[in-house]
CSV table of C-alpha atoms in Angstrom, one decimal:
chain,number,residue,atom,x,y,z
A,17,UNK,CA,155.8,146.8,123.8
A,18,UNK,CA,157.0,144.6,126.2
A,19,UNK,CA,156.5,144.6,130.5
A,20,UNK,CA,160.3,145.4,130.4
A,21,UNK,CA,160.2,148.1,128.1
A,22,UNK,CA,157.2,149.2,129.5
A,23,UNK,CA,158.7,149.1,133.2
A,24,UNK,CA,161.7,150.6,131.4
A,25,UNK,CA,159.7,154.1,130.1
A,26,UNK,CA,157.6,153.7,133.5
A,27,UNK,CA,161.0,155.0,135.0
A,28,UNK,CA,162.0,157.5,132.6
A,29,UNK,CA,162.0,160.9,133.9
A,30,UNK,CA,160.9,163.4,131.2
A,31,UNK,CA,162.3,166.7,130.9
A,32,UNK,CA,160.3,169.5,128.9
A,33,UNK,CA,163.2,171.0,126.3
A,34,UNK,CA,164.8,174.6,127.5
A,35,UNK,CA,164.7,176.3,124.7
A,36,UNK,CA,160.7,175.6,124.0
A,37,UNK,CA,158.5,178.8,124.3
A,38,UNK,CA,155.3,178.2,125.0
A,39,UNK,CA,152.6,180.8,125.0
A,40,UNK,CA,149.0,180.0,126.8
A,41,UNK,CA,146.2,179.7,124.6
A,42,UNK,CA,142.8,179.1,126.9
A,43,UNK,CA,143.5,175.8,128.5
A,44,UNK,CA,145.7,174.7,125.7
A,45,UNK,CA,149.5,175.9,124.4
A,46,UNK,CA,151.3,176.6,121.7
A,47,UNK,CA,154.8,175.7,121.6
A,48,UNK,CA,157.7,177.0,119.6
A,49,UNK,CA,160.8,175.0,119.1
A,50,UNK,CA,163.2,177.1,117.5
A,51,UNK,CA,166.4,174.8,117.2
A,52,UNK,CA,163.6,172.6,115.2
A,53,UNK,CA,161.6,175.5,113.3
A,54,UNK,CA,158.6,173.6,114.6
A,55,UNK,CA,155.8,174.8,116.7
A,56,UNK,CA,153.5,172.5,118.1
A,57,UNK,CA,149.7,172.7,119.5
A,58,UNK,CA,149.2,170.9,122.5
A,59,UNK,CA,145.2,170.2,124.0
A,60,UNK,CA,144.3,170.8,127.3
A,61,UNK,CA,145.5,167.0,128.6
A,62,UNK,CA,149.0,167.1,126.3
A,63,UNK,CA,149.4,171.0,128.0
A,64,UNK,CA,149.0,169.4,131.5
A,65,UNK,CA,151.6,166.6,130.4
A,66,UNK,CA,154.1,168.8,129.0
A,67,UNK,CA,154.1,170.9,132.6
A,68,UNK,CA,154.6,168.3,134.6
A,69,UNK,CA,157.7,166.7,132.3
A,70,UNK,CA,159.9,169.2,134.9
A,71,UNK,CA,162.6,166.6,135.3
A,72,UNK,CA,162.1,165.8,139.3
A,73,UNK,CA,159.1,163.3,138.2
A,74,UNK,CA,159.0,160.0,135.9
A,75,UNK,CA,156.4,158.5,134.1
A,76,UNK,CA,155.5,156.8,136.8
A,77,UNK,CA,154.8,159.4,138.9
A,78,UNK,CA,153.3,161.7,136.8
A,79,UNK,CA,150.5,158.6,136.3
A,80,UNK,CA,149.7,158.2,139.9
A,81,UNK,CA,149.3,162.2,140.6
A,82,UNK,CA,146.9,162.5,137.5
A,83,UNK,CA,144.9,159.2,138.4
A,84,UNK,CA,144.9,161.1,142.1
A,85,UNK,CA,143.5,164.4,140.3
A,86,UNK,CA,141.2,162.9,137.8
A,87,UNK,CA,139.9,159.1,139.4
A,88,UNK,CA,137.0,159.2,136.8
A,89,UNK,CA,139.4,158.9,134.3
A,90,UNK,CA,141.6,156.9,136.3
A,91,UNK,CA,141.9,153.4,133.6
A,92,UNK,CA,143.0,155.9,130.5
A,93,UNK,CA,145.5,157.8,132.0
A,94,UNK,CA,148.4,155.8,131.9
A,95,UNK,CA,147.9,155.2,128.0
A,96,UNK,CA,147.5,158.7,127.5
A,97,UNK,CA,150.1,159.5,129.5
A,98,UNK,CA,152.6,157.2,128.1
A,99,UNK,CA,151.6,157.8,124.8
A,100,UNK,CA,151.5,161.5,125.2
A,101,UNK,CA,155.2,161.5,126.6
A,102,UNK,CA,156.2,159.5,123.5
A,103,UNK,CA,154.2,161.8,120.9
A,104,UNK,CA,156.2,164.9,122.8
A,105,UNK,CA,159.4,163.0,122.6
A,106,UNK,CA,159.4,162.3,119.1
A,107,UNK,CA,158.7,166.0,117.9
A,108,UNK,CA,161.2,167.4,120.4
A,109,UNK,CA,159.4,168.7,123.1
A,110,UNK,CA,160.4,166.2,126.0
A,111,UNK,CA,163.6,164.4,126.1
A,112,UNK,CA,164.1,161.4,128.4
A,113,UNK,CA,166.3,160.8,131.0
């Protein structure tokens, strides 16, 4: 991927998809997506992700206030951010806008 396209999804603002329903399961969820017929199982990290894809953040910003609430695992997070965002996009769980 290049700086561009990387600067590019940097600035994408993720939006979790309205008609998920997602039902708590410990620290982790469980998502339904009925227009799909697909339910997904998101680990504690992805669960956090998916939350904060609310639509008022970007990537960007959802980085910075995880590297805020977890500094000792402050070089990871924007990979697994950006490739959690990309993993919920592609099985309908986050759209980007």
């Amino acid at each position: 991927m290049s700086d561009e396209q990387n600067t590019n999804l940097d600035e994408a603002v993720p939006v979790s998809t309205t008609d998920a329903v997602p039902q708590m399961l410990a620290n982790e969820l469980l998502i339904y997506l009925p227009k799909l017929s697909v339910s997904l199982h998101l680990n504690e990290c992805m669960s956090l992700i998916w939350l904060m894809c609310d639509g008022k953040k970007n990537i960007s910003q959802i980085t910075s206030e995880l590297q805020e609430a977890y500094p000792e695992a402050n070089k990871d997070i924007e990979i697994d951010v950006t490739q959690a965002i990309y993993a919920l996009a592609q099985n309908g769980a986050v759209t980007l806008e």
